[in-house]
Tab-separated table of C-alpha atoms in Angstrom:
chain	number	residue	atom	x	y	z
A	1	MET	CA	18.507	-5.275	9.752
A	2	ARG	CA	16.788	-7.505	12.292
A	3	LEU	CA	14.558	-6.042	14.960
A	4	VAL	CA	14.661	-6.714	18.672
A	5	PHE	CA	11.310	-6.102	20.389
A	6	LEU	CA	11.528	-4.932	23.927
A	7	GLY	CA	7.891	-4.395	24.771
A	8	LEU	CA	4.585	-2.755	23.957
A	9	VAL	CA	3.405	0.824	24.335
A	10	LEU	CA	-0.161	2.051	24.316
A	11	LEU	CA	-1.313	4.279	21.492
A	12	PRO	CA	-2.875	7.690	22.128
A	13	SER	CA	-6.640	7.373	22.293
A	14	LEU	CA	-7.308	10.134	19.798
A	15	LEU	CA	-5.310	9.633	16.611
A	16	PHE	CA	-7.529	11.995	14.674
A	17	GLY	CA	-5.992	14.993	16.434
A	18	GLN	CA	-2.644	14.359	14.773
A	19	LYS	CA	-1.640	17.203	12.447
A	20	HIS	CA	1.640	15.960	10.987
A	21	GLY	CA	0.559	16.743	7.410
A	22	HIS	CA	-1.379	19.959	8.046
A	23	LEU	CA	1.193	22.384	6.639
A	24	TRP	CA	2.350	22.299	3.025
A	25	LYS	CA	5.108	24.363	1.453
A	26	LEU	CA	5.530	24.949	-2.276
A	27	GLY	CA	7.751	27.305	-4.174
A	28	TYR	CA	11.030	28.207	-5.683
A	29	ALA	CA	13.268	30.661	-3.864
A	30	TYR	CA	16.367	32.294	-5.236
A	31	SER	CA	18.006	35.637	-4.612
A	32	GLN	CA	19.563	37.949	-7.143
A	33	GLY	CA	21.460	40.821	-5.642
A	34	GLY	CA	19.764	40.136	-2.310
A	35	ILE	CA	16.344	41.009	-3.708
A	36	LEU	CA	13.526	38.472	-3.829
A	37	GLU	CA	10.975	39.012	-6.569
A	38	ASP	CA	7.287	39.086	-5.623
A	39	SER	CA	6.507	35.815	-7.388
A	40	ILE	CA	9.587	34.005	-6.088
A	41	GLY	CA	9.418	32.455	-2.641
A	42	THR	CA	7.380	29.922	-0.712
A	43	SER	CA	3.626	29.477	-0.772
A	44	VAL	CA	2.339	28.069	2.510
A	45	LEU	CA	-0.868	26.037	2.519
A	46	ASP	CA	-1.907	25.918	6.156
A	47	PHE	CA	-4.645	23.456	7.165
A	48	ARG	CA	-4.003	23.695	10.908
A	49	ASN	CA	-7.027	25.886	11.695
A	50	GLY	CA	-9.981	23.524	11.708
A	51	ASP	CA	-8.797	21.628	8.624
A	52	THR	CA	-9.564	24.642	6.433
A	53	LEU	CA	-7.059	26.192	4.044
A	54	ASN	CA	-5.180	29.382	4.869
A	55	LEU	CA	-2.802	30.520	2.135
A	56	TYR	CA	0.071	32.974	2.528
A	57	PRO	CA	3.583	33.650	1.149
A	58	GLN	CA	7.025	33.503	2.734
A	59	TYR	CA	9.659	35.486	0.882
A	60	LYS	CA	12.719	35.514	3.108
A	61	THR	CA	13.435	31.809	2.899
A	62	ARG	CA	15.882	29.395	1.310
A	63	LEU	CA	13.196	26.800	0.662
A	64	GLN	CA	12.873	25.685	-2.940
A	65	PHE	CA	11.064	22.638	-4.209
A	66	ASN	CA	11.164	20.937	-7.540
A	67	TYR	CA	9.458	17.533	-7.730
A	68	ALA	CA	10.478	16.051	-4.368
A	69	ASN	CA	8.622	17.627	-1.458
A	70	THR	CA	7.728	16.874	2.136
A	71	SER	CA	7.012	19.046	5.164
A	72	ILE	CA	6.053	17.724	8.571
A	73	CYS	CA	4.623	19.066	11.826
A	74	ASP	CA	4.341	17.545	15.273
A	75	THR	CA	1.066	16.142	16.597
A	76	GLU	CA	-0.237	19.614	17.461
A	77	GLY	CA	0.654	21.113	14.087
A	78	ASN	CA	3.892	22.891	15.050
A	79	TYR	CA	6.106	23.046	11.953
A	80	LEU	CA	9.312	21.002	12.269
A	81	PHE	CA	11.181	20.684	8.958
A	82	SER	CA	10.923	20.352	5.174
A	83	SER	CA	12.945	18.622	2.494
A	84	ASN	CA	13.234	18.856	-1.278
A	85	GLY	CA	15.349	15.719	-1.605
A	86	THR	CA	18.555	17.742	-1.758
A	87	TRP	CA	18.498	19.328	1.681
A	88	ILE	CA	16.590	19.204	4.957
A	89	TYR	CA	15.662	22.643	6.260
A	90	GLU	CA	15.417	23.707	9.900
A	91	PRO	CA	12.096	25.125	11.194
A	92	ASN	CA	13.062	28.713	10.308
A	93	ASP	CA	13.533	27.691	6.633
A	94	THR	CA	16.691	29.766	6.280
A	95	VAL	CA	19.290	27.307	7.592
A	96	LEU	CA	20.034	23.744	6.558
A	97	MET	CA	19.568	21.194	9.313
A	98	GLU	CA	22.768	19.703	10.692
A	99	GLY	CA	23.352	16.408	8.896
A	100	GLY	CA	20.780	17.254	6.236
A	101	GLU	CA	23.108	18.962	3.762
A	102	GLU	CA	23.524	17.704	0.195
A	103	LEU	CA	21.484	14.528	0.397
A	104	ASN	CA	21.755	14.497	-3.387
A	105	PRO	CA	24.681	16.674	-4.546
A	106	TYR	CA	24.383	18.954	-7.581
A	107	GLU	CA	20.580	19.108	-7.475
A	108	TYR	CA	20.633	22.633	-6.098
A	109	HIS	CA	17.031	23.562	-6.896
A	110	GLY	CA	15.422	20.434	-5.480
A	111	TYR	CA	15.476	16.814	-6.545
A	112	LEU	CA	13.672	15.767	-9.749
A	113	LEU	CA	11.921	12.815	-8.143
A	114	PRO	CA	8.152	12.873	-7.458
A	115	GLN	CA	7.366	11.093	-4.190
A	116	GLY	CA	11.112	10.852	-3.691
A	117	VAL	CA	11.125	11.940	-0.025
A	118	LEU	CA	8.983	10.863	2.910
A	119	ALA	CA	8.915	11.891	6.575
A	120	LEU	CA	7.169	9.879	9.305
A	121	PRO	CA	6.787	10.196	13.085
A	122	HIS	CA	9.030	7.511	14.520
A	123	PRO	CA	7.291	4.844	16.623
A	124	LYS	CA	10.028	4.865	19.250
A	125	ASP	CA	9.942	8.510	20.336
A	126	SER	CA	7.591	11.441	19.724
A	127	ASP	CA	10.590	13.753	19.202
A	128	ILE	CA	12.263	11.585	16.549
A	129	TYR	CA	11.205	11.439	12.902
A	130	ALA	CA	12.101	8.893	10.256
A	131	PHE	CA	13.147	10.256	6.874
A	132	PHE	CA	13.450	8.314	3.597
A	133	TYR	CA	14.917	9.554	0.333
A	134	GLY	CA	16.203	8.179	-2.955
A	135	THR	CA	18.948	8.766	-5.487
A	136	ILE	CA	18.322	8.666	-9.235
A	137	GLY	CA	20.653	6.451	-11.232
A	138	TYR	CA	19.720	4.982	-14.589
A	139	ILE	CA	17.622	7.630	-16.470
A	140	VAL	CA	14.780	8.423	-14.017
A	141	TRP	CA	14.822	5.255	-11.918
A	142	VAL	CA	15.973	5.179	-8.324
A	143	THR	CA	19.060	3.080	-7.645
A	144	LYS	CA	19.643	3.774	-3.943
A	145	THR	CA	17.442	4.590	-0.963
A	146	TRP	CA	18.445	5.911	2.428
A	147	TYR	CA	16.968	5.940	5.924
A	148	SER	CA	17.639	8.742	8.411
A	149	GLU	CA	16.502	9.650	11.893
A	150	ILE	CA	15.967	13.270	12.922
A	151	ASP	CA	15.891	14.302	16.583
A	152	ILE	CA	14.095	17.646	16.833
A	153	ARG	CA	15.356	18.223	20.399
A	154	GLU	CA	18.893	18.744	19.156
A	155	ASN	CA	20.354	22.220	18.506
A	156	ASN	CA	17.900	23.925	20.843
A	157	GLY	CA	14.870	22.596	19.015
A	158	LEU	CA	16.131	23.151	15.472
A	159	GLY	CA	16.785	19.455	14.981
A	160	LYS	CA	19.650	17.294	13.806
A	161	VAL	CA	20.056	14.212	11.634
A	162	ILE	CA	21.390	11.692	14.145
A	163	LEU	CA	21.512	8.658	11.854
A	164	THR	CA	21.777	7.999	8.107
A	165	GLU	CA	22.251	4.549	6.635
A	166	PRO	CA	21.683	2.882	3.253
A	167	LEU	CA	18.436	0.995	2.911
A	168	VAL	CA	17.739	-0.581	-0.507
A	169	ASN	CA	20.389	-0.595	-3.229
A	170	ASP	CA	18.547	-1.695	-6.360
A	171	THR	CA	16.755	-0.308	-9.403
A	172	LEU	CA	13.355	1.011	-8.303
A	173	SER	CA	10.506	2.838	-9.984
A	174	SER	CA	10.900	6.601	-10.166
A	175	GLY	CA	9.858	7.799	-6.723
A	176	GLN	CA	6.539	6.391	-5.541
A	177	PHE	CA	7.693	6.252	-1.911
A	178	THR	CA	4.524	5.828	0.117
A	179	ALA	CA	3.588	4.536	3.554
A	180	VAL	CA	0.703	3.260	5.667
A	181	LYS	CA	0.251	2.507	9.345
A	182	HIS	CA	0.778	-1.064	10.443
A	183	GLY	CA	-2.337	-2.727	11.828
A	184	ASN	CA	-1.113	-2.061	15.357
A	185	GLY	CA	-1.570	1.677	14.730
A	186	ARG	CA	1.990	2.509	15.723
A	187	ASP	CA	4.485	1.109	13.211
A	188	TRP	CA	4.722	1.910	9.487
A	189	TRP	CA	4.932	-0.019	6.221
A	190	ILE	CA	6.970	1.857	3.580
A	191	PHE	CA	6.794	0.547	0.010
A	192	PHE	CA	9.315	0.749	-2.838
A	193	GLN	CA	8.524	-0.853	-6.185
A	194	HIS	CA	11.359	-2.686	-7.902
A	195	TYR	CA	11.740	-1.845	-11.585
A	196	CYS	CA	12.444	-4.754	-13.909
A	197	LEU	CA	15.104	-3.757	-16.446
A	198	GLU	CA	15.148	-5.853	-19.594
A	199	ARG	CA	18.767	-4.878	-20.202
A	200	GLU	CA	19.674	-6.749	-17.002
A	201	GLY	CA	17.724	-9.865	-17.966
A	202	CYS	CA	15.095	-9.218	-15.304
A	203	LYS	CA	12.050	-11.493	-15.579
A	204	SER	CA	9.975	-10.524	-12.550
A	205	ASN	CA	8.688	-7.578	-10.567
A	206	PHE	CA	8.492	-7.273	-6.830
A	207	PHE	CA	8.087	-4.813	-3.984
A	208	TYR	CA	10.410	-3.938	-1.139
A	209	LYS	CA	8.304	-3.633	1.992
A	210	ASN	CA	10.076	-1.810	4.793
A	211	LEU	CA	8.651	-2.096	8.300
A	212	LEU	CA	9.508	0.780	10.644
A	213	THR	CA	9.212	-0.112	14.337
A	214	PRO	CA	10.733	1.333	17.522
A	215	SER	CA	13.861	-0.724	16.794
A	216	GLY	CA	14.425	0.583	13.261
A	217	VAL	CA	13.715	-0.809	9.779
A	218	GLU	CA	13.353	-4.398	8.663
A	219	ILE	CA	13.153	-5.157	4.923
A	220	PHE	CA	10.786	-7.684	3.371
A	221	SER	CA	9.923	-8.333	-0.277
A	222	GLN	CA	7.061	-9.793	-2.288
A	223	GLU	CA	7.246	-10.955	-5.889
A	224	ILE	CA	4.399	-10.158	-8.286
A	225	THR	CA	3.981	-13.203	-10.520
A	226	ASP	CA	0.638	-12.818	-12.301
A	227	SER	CA	1.977	-10.406	-14.946
A	228	SER	CA	4.703	-7.832	-15.399
A	229	ILE	CA	4.163	-4.254	-14.303
A	230	THR	CA	4.246	-1.892	-17.266
A	231	GLU	CA	6.072	1.396	-16.789
A	232	THR	CA	6.246	3.924	-19.589
A	233	GLY	CA	6.459	7.068	-17.475
A	234	ALA	CA	6.859	8.381	-13.944
A	235	GLY	CA	3.680	7.612	-12.012
A	236	GLN	CA	2.437	7.824	-8.458
A	237	ALA	CA	1.522	5.385	-5.670
A	238	VAL	CA	-0.868	5.636	-2.704
A	239	PHE	CA	-2.569	3.599	-0.042
A	240	THR	CA	-6.277	4.204	0.389
A	241	PRO	CA	-7.023	6.302	3.494
A	242	ASP	CA	-8.405	3.223	5.276
A	243	GLY	CA	-5.202	1.302	4.491
A	244	LYS	CA	-7.023	-1.575	2.785
A	245	LYS	CA	-5.652	-1.105	-0.742
A	246	TYR	CA	-2.356	-0.176	-2.381
A	247	ILE	CA	-2.569	1.510	-5.798
A	248	ALA	CA	0.194	2.402	-8.258
A	249	CYS	CA	-0.079	3.970	-11.698
A	250	GLN	CA	2.177	4.789	-14.603
A	251	GLY	CA	1.974	7.604	-17.105
A	252	ASP	CA	1.037	6.823	-20.687
A	253	GLU	CA	3.081	7.931	-23.667
A	254	PHE	CA	4.466	6.690	-26.994
A	255	ASP	CA	1.093	5.190	-28.002
A	256	GLU	CA	1.088	2.883	-24.977
A	257	PRO	CA	-1.890	2.381	-22.653
A	258	SER	CA	-1.639	3.540	-19.068
A	259	TYR	CA	-2.062	0.944	-16.336
A	260	ILE	CA	-3.284	1.280	-12.783
A	261	ASP	CA	-2.578	-1.621	-10.421
A	262	VAL	CA	-4.969	-2.036	-7.489
A	263	TYR	CA	-4.049	-4.502	-4.730
A	264	ASP	CA	-5.786	-5.571	-1.552
A	265	PHE	CA	-3.457	-4.936	1.384
A	266	ASP	CA	-3.097	-6.631	4.764
A	267	ARG	CA	-1.791	-4.113	7.299
A	268	CYS	CA	-0.747	-6.912	9.656
A	269	THR	CA	1.421	-9.003	7.353
A	270	GLY	CA	2.191	-6.373	4.690
A	271	GLU	CA	0.982	-8.768	1.981
A	272	LEU	CA	-0.430	-7.571	-1.344
A	273	GLY	CA	-3.125	-9.655	-2.967
A	274	ASN	CA	-6.032	-9.833	-5.416
A	275	ARG	CA	-4.360	-7.632	-7.996
A	276	ILE	CA	-6.648	-5.834	-10.465
A	277	GLN	CA	-5.048	-4.074	-13.426
A	278	ILE	CA	-6.969	-1.204	-14.996
A	279	GLU	CA	-6.110	-0.183	-18.539
A	280	THR	CA	-6.972	3.414	-19.232
A	281	VAL	CA	-6.408	5.951	-22.045
A	282	VAL	CA	-4.040	5.462	-24.952
A	283	THR	CA	-2.007	8.412	-26.185
A	284	ASP	CA	-2.717	9.864	-29.593
A	285	ARG	CA	0.765	10.391	-30.990
A	286	GLY	CA	-0.538	13.284	-33.080
A	287	ASP	CA	-1.626	15.047	-29.894
A	288	GLY	CA	1.663	14.663	-28.081
A	289	GLU	CA	0.291	16.156	-24.869
A	290	ASN	CA	-2.373	13.774	-23.645
A	291	GLY	CA	0.027	11.360	-22.011
A	292	GLY	CA	2.874	12.127	-19.685
A	293	THR	CA	3.325	11.315	-16.033
A	294	GLY	CA	0.251	9.979	-14.259
A	295	GLY	CA	-1.033	11.110	-10.888
A	296	ILE	CA	-3.443	9.414	-8.473
A	297	ALA	CA	-5.270	10.071	-5.204
A	298	VAL	CA	-8.159	8.397	-3.374
A	299	SER	CA	-11.201	10.024	-1.796
A	300	PRO	CA	-11.364	10.311	2.015
A	301	ASN	CA	-14.001	7.560	2.175
A	302	SER	CA	-11.600	5.245	0.251
A	303	ARG	CA	-14.186	4.650	-2.486
A	304	PHE	CA	-13.182	6.766	-5.482
A	305	LEU	CA	-9.832	6.628	-7.237
A	306	TYR	CA	-8.759	9.651	-9.296
A	307	PHE	CA	-6.208	9.199	-12.083
A	308	ASN	CA	-4.898	11.889	-14.396
A	309	THR	CA	-2.871	12.191	-17.552
A	310	TRP	CA	-1.685	15.632	-18.606
A	311	LYS	CA	-5.054	16.506	-20.090
A	312	LYS	CA	-7.674	14.276	-18.472
A	313	ILE	CA	-8.882	13.284	-15.005
A	314	PHE	CA	-10.744	10.003	-14.556
A	315	GLN	CA	-12.699	8.644	-11.604
A	316	TYR	CA	-12.959	4.922	-10.742
A	317	ASP	CA	-15.241	3.300	-8.177
A	318	LEU	CA	-13.124	0.961	-6.039
A	319	TRP	CA	-16.303	-0.557	-4.578
A	320	ALA	CA	-17.668	-1.556	-7.985
A	321	GLU	CA	-17.651	-5.186	-9.096
A	322	ASP	CA	-15.933	-4.063	-12.317
A	323	ILE	CA	-13.619	-1.170	-11.497
A	324	GLN	CA	-12.521	-0.808	-15.118
A	325	ALA	CA	-16.140	-0.356	-16.257
A	326	SER	CA	-16.779	2.339	-13.631
A	327	GLU	CA	-14.444	4.816	-15.381
A	328	ILE	CA	-15.861	8.337	-15.657
A	329	LEU	CA	-14.112	11.306	-17.288
A	330	VAL	CA	-14.575	14.092	-14.733
A	331	ALA	CA	-12.355	16.802	-16.234
A	332	GLU	CA	-10.484	17.659	-19.414
A	333	TYR	CA	-7.830	20.367	-19.591
A	334	ASP	CA	-9.463	23.661	-20.572
A	335	GLY	CA	-6.379	25.159	-22.254
A	336	PHE	CA	-5.678	27.745	-19.545
A	337	VAL	CA	-2.095	29.136	-19.564
A	338	GLN	CA	-0.210	31.529	-17.346
A	339	LEU	CA	2.028	34.183	-18.863
A	340	ILE	CA	5.341	34.390	-17.034
A	341	GLU	CA	7.664	36.985	-18.530
A	342	ASN	CA	5.445	36.836	-21.634
A	343	PHE	CA	6.015	33.111	-21.972
A	344	PRO	CA	2.781	31.019	-21.963
A	345	LEU	CA	2.908	28.069	-19.589
A	346	ALA	CA	0.168	25.442	-19.732
A	347	THR	CA	-1.532	24.442	-16.474
A	348	ARG	CA	-2.083	20.785	-17.329
A	349	PHE	CA	-2.547	18.094	-14.664
A	350	PHE	CA	0.466	16.572	-12.902
A	351	LYS	CA	0.541	15.019	-9.374
A	352	GLN	CA	-2.196	14.685	-6.746
A	353	GLN	CA	-2.423	14.770	-2.957
A	354	LEU	CA	-5.363	14.329	-0.585
A	355	ALA	CA	-5.350	17.201	1.920
A	356	PRO	CA	-6.519	17.469	5.552
A	357	ASP	CA	-9.551	19.490	4.382
A	358	SER	CA	-10.747	16.343	2.524
A	359	LYS	CA	-10.083	17.902	-0.897
A	360	ILE	CA	-7.618	16.679	-3.512
A	361	TYR	CA	-5.063	19.163	-4.878
A	362	ILE	CA	-3.287	18.684	-8.207
A	363	SER	CA	-0.092	20.420	-9.306
A	364	THR	CA	0.546	21.597	-12.873
A	365	THR	CA	3.000	20.415	-15.528
A	366	ASN	CA	4.859	23.738	-15.573
A	367	ALA	CA	6.236	26.326	-13.181
A	368	THR	CA	2.995	28.236	-12.545
A	369	GLN	CA	1.083	29.806	-9.659
A	370	TYR	CA	-1.901	27.467	-9.851
A	371	LEU	CA	-3.242	24.257	-8.342
A	372	HIS	CA	-6.320	22.348	-9.451
A	373	VAL	CA	-8.841	21.201	-6.827
A	374	ILE	CA	-11.307	18.321	-6.529
A	375	HIS	CA	-13.709	19.823	-4.013
A	376	ASN	CA	-15.981	16.847	-3.292
A	377	PRO	CA	-13.946	13.702	-3.980
A	378	ASN	CA	-16.400	11.490	-2.044
A	379	GLU	CA	-19.091	12.187	-4.671
A	380	LYS	CA	-19.613	10.098	-7.785
A	381	GLY	CA	-18.995	11.416	-11.300
A	382	LEU	CA	-19.115	15.126	-12.083
A	383	ALA	CA	-20.507	15.802	-8.605
A	384	CYS	CA	-16.907	15.484	-7.368
A	385	ASN	CA	-16.530	19.070	-8.671
A	386	VAL	CA	-13.142	19.491	-10.302
A	387	GLU	CA	-12.122	23.159	-10.369
A	388	GLN	CA	-9.260	23.763	-12.765
A	389	HIS	CA	-6.635	26.344	-11.702
A	390	GLY	CA	-8.869	26.947	-8.666
A	391	ILE	CA	-6.052	27.916	-6.282
A	392	TYR	CA	-3.855	30.894	-7.111
A	393	LEU	CA	-0.568	30.667	-5.241
A	394	PRO	CA	1.290	33.809	-4.174
A	395	THR	CA	4.536	32.353	-5.565
A	396	ILE	CA	5.577	30.122	-8.454
A	397	ASN	CA	5.433	26.376	-7.856
A	398	THR	CA	7.566	24.086	-10.003
A	399	PHE	CA	5.561	20.863	-10.447
A	400	SER	CA	5.592	20.075	-6.735
A	401	ILE	CA	2.995	18.630	-4.361
A	402	PRO	CA	3.843	17.323	-0.852
A	403	ASN	CA	4.104	13.588	-0.243
A	404	HIS	CA	1.991	12.684	2.804
A	405	PRO	CA	0.515	9.364	3.988
A	406	ASN	CA	-2.552	9.184	6.203
A	407	TYR	CA	-0.947	10.092	9.519
A	408	ARG	CA	-4.297	9.811	11.318
A	409	LEU	CA	-5.030	6.177	10.507
A	410	GLY	CA	-5.422	4.171	13.703
A	411	ALA	CA	-5.109	0.511	14.617
A	412	TRP	CA	-6.937	-2.164	12.645
A	413	GLU	CA	-9.385	-2.957	15.417
A	414	GLY	CA	-10.013	-6.619	16.059
A	415	SER	CA	-7.190	-7.730	13.768
A	416	PRO	CA	-4.527	-10.217	14.887
A	417	CYS	CA	-1.959	-7.427	15.063
A	418	ASP	CA	-4.123	-4.978	17.023
A	419	THR	CA	-1.814	-5.760	19.913
A	420	LEU	CA	-1.411	-2.263	21.311
A	421	SER	CA	-5.070	-1.394	21.918
A	422	PRO	CA	-6.828	-2.778	24.977
A	423	ILE	CA	-9.788	-5.155	24.547
A	424	SER	CA	-13.045	-3.265	25.219
A	425	SER	CA	-14.917	-4.158	28.405
A	426	THR	CA	-17.877	-5.461	26.394
A	427	GLU	CA	-15.643	-8.037	24.693
A	428	GLN	CA	-13.853	-9.244	27.779
A	429	ILE	CA	-15.305	-12.229	29.649
A	430	VAL	CA	-14.460	-10.646	32.992
A	431	ALA	CA	-11.531	-8.414	33.864
A	432	ASN	CA	-8.358	-10.375	34.649
A	433	GLU	CA	-9.986	-13.744	33.950
A	434	VAL	CA	-7.610	-14.626	31.071
A	435	LYS	CA	-4.073	-15.373	32.207
A	436	PHE	CA	-1.098	-17.332	30.906
A	437	PHE	CA	1.551	-18.752	33.228
A	438	PRO	CA	4.387	-18.974	33.800
A	439	ASN	CA	5.233	-15.663	32.135
A	440	PRO	CA	8.124	-15.246	31.303
A	441	SER	CA	8.225	-18.840	30.130
A	442	THR	CA	10.742	-21.281	28.689
A	443	GLY	CA	8.103	-22.175	26.090
A	444	PHE	CA	5.543	-24.270	27.990
A	445	LEU	CA	2.420	-22.271	28.882
A	446	GLN	CA	-0.924	-22.868	30.552
A	447	LEU	CA	-4.133	-20.887	30.215
A	448	GLU	CA	-6.000	-20.009	33.390
A	449	LEU	CA	-9.596	-18.752	33.349
A	450	ASP	CA	-11.192	-17.173	36.413
A	451	LYS	CA	-14.644	-17.876	35.010
A	452	ASP	CA	-16.032	-21.307	34.237
A	453	VAL	CA	-15.959	-21.219	30.435
A	454	PRO	CA	-16.065	-24.478	28.444
A	455	ILE	CA	-12.583	-24.922	27.049
A	456	SER	CA	-14.142	-26.354	23.877
A	457	GLN	CA	-15.462	-22.865	23.032
A	458	LEU	CA	-12.024	-21.275	23.111
A	459	GLU	CA	-9.303	-20.860	20.520
A	460	VAL	CA	-5.843	-19.546	21.411
A	461	ARG	CA	-3.614	-17.953	18.796
A	462	PHE	CA	-0.018	-16.800	19.138
A	463	TYR	CA	1.446	-13.965	17.040
A	464	SER	CA	4.738	-12.184	16.508
A	465	LEU	CA	4.686	-8.442	17.125
A	466	VAL	CA	4.408	-7.755	13.385
A	467	GLY	CA	1.139	-9.696	13.308
A	468	GLN	CA	2.339	-13.011	11.850
A	469	GLN	CA	0.413	-15.954	13.267
A	470	ILE	CA	2.824	-18.490	14.712
A	471	ALA	CA	0.524	-21.121	16.218
A	472	ALA	CA	-3.173	-21.801	16.931
A	473	PHE	CA	-4.831	-24.221	19.353
A	474	LYS	CA	-8.468	-25.203	19.926
A	475	GLY	CA	-9.878	-26.753	23.082
A	476	GLN	CA	-6.526	-26.724	24.922
A	477	ARG	CA	-5.224	-25.245	28.150
A	478	GLU	CA	-1.580	-26.232	27.721
A	479	PHE	CA	0.687	-25.042	24.898
A	480	ASP	CA	4.128	-26.064	23.708
A	481	LEU	CA	6.005	-23.083	22.219
A	482	SER	CA	9.463	-24.419	22.944
A	483	GLY	CA	10.392	-24.092	19.277
A	484	LEU	CA	10.228	-20.288	19.383
A	485	VAL	CA	13.306	-18.135	19.833
A	486	ASN	CA	13.579	-15.842	22.832
A	487	GLY	CA	11.456	-12.728	22.424
A	488	VAL	CA	8.100	-11.047	22.930
A	489	TYR	CA	4.908	-12.536	21.494
A	490	VAL	CA	1.163	-11.956	21.783
A	491	ALA	CA	-1.331	-14.572	22.941
A	492	GLU	CA	-4.930	-14.002	21.837
A	493	VAL	CA	-7.939	-15.841	23.251
A	494	ARG	CA	-11.125	-16.137	21.178
A	495	LYS	CA	-14.546	-17.345	22.239
A	496	LYS	CA	-16.779	-18.399	19.336
A	497	GLY	CA	-14.642	-16.255	17.024
A	498	ARG	CA	-14.670	-13.095	19.189
A	499	ILE	CA	-11.498	-11.794	20.817
A	500	VAL	CA	-12.018	-11.977	24.574
A	501	GLY	CA	-8.497	-11.596	25.922
A	502	ARG	CA	-4.959	-10.776	24.950
A	503	GLU	CA	-1.673	-10.953	26.797
A	504	LYS	CA	1.962	-10.266	26.039
A	505	ILE	CA	4.082	-13.415	26.367
A	506	ILE	CA	7.833	-13.442	26.961
A	507	ILE	CA	9.841	-16.486	25.938
A	508	GLN	CA	13.098	-16.540	27.853
A	509	ARG	CA	15.481	-19.392	28.522
């Protein structure tokens, strides 16, 4: 799908007020004879009141989550919809949203795919939300992904799926759908990791990088050539809260080490680079419970990475020169079990999610009423304060934790693709002194400066609206862009390396 860019819109000035991920829903609802048991229903984790946690149950609901889980609110924290990968639920949680029925047929209790659903505010309209989900094919690996658009104005505010179309049809890692804001602070990068199947003669690994803009989704890819990506279990993937790194992990089992891949990430171009592979614990086959699916999350300050197996939680310092050597064991499963109908269920560590209250919550490996909490994830070592089974839920949760990106990440200020934010007055030479003409242009442009600035001090760069540099000129006032196709571009003027002006350029013949 190719994108057509029609123009630029200004971002809201206060991104940190956005509360899209401030309401979580966990639980497993079923009815027998019309009666809901006390421990069966939805547990609501509400962070909308000052980023602090309020916890309460909802019993009269059809919501039920297995692994796949997302819930989303509008900017002000008004609850809009949830999905378990099988259905999309309307705001009242008792009716399926029109067009959101049976996303994955026959998975009636929720889809068995961690990070298998993702909801994002759509860049084109504040009342439209983008929704991504996958379908499991070979064993636990995803073989198809889908893109939908949900308009919450439809059906008197209950919402409706107005578009669903196939996205990537290929073998992907199990879940690990994650997203980060583009450097312009408006659009989104959504990552899927290809899974290399030996049975198909695959020799390389790569990522699908989907860019969501006001015009829809465009698909890019990047091959990873330095070494193959080892997968021996269902892992997890995240971007750091500041958007500067992408991290993916795999679970360890069958006497294999667990690997964590850490990449630098460019929010303008979507490029991964400077890959560091961390090798962590090796399973003791005699134990049989130390491995399993890995979970990861990153501290709010983007410094500390937390990785867990079923029985251990490790911390890594992403700012250290040797990340591998910074490993600290911060928690080991204490053996706590919950008795459900006299059956003991272990509360080992499963998947992680950074919450709006700046704590990290971890689900358990069984259907229990507990979550683990890392209270101070910005602190080094044991000072991070892991509290095992620290949250008692009013209802049973089956493995689930919501999948949320950092909705409040803003533009990458000063970057080539920070094209939607105005230049500050302190950086401008003088208001209105930088101008390109004619605009629209057939491809031949001139730079006009109201102030007498030596042209030798200036550099002019031209970018596409996804941040890709197209051309650069030094010490020139006239520019030949006749080789560009018709469209919208960004011209950026720099004086001694500092951005001093920016203008939208239209090429039209």
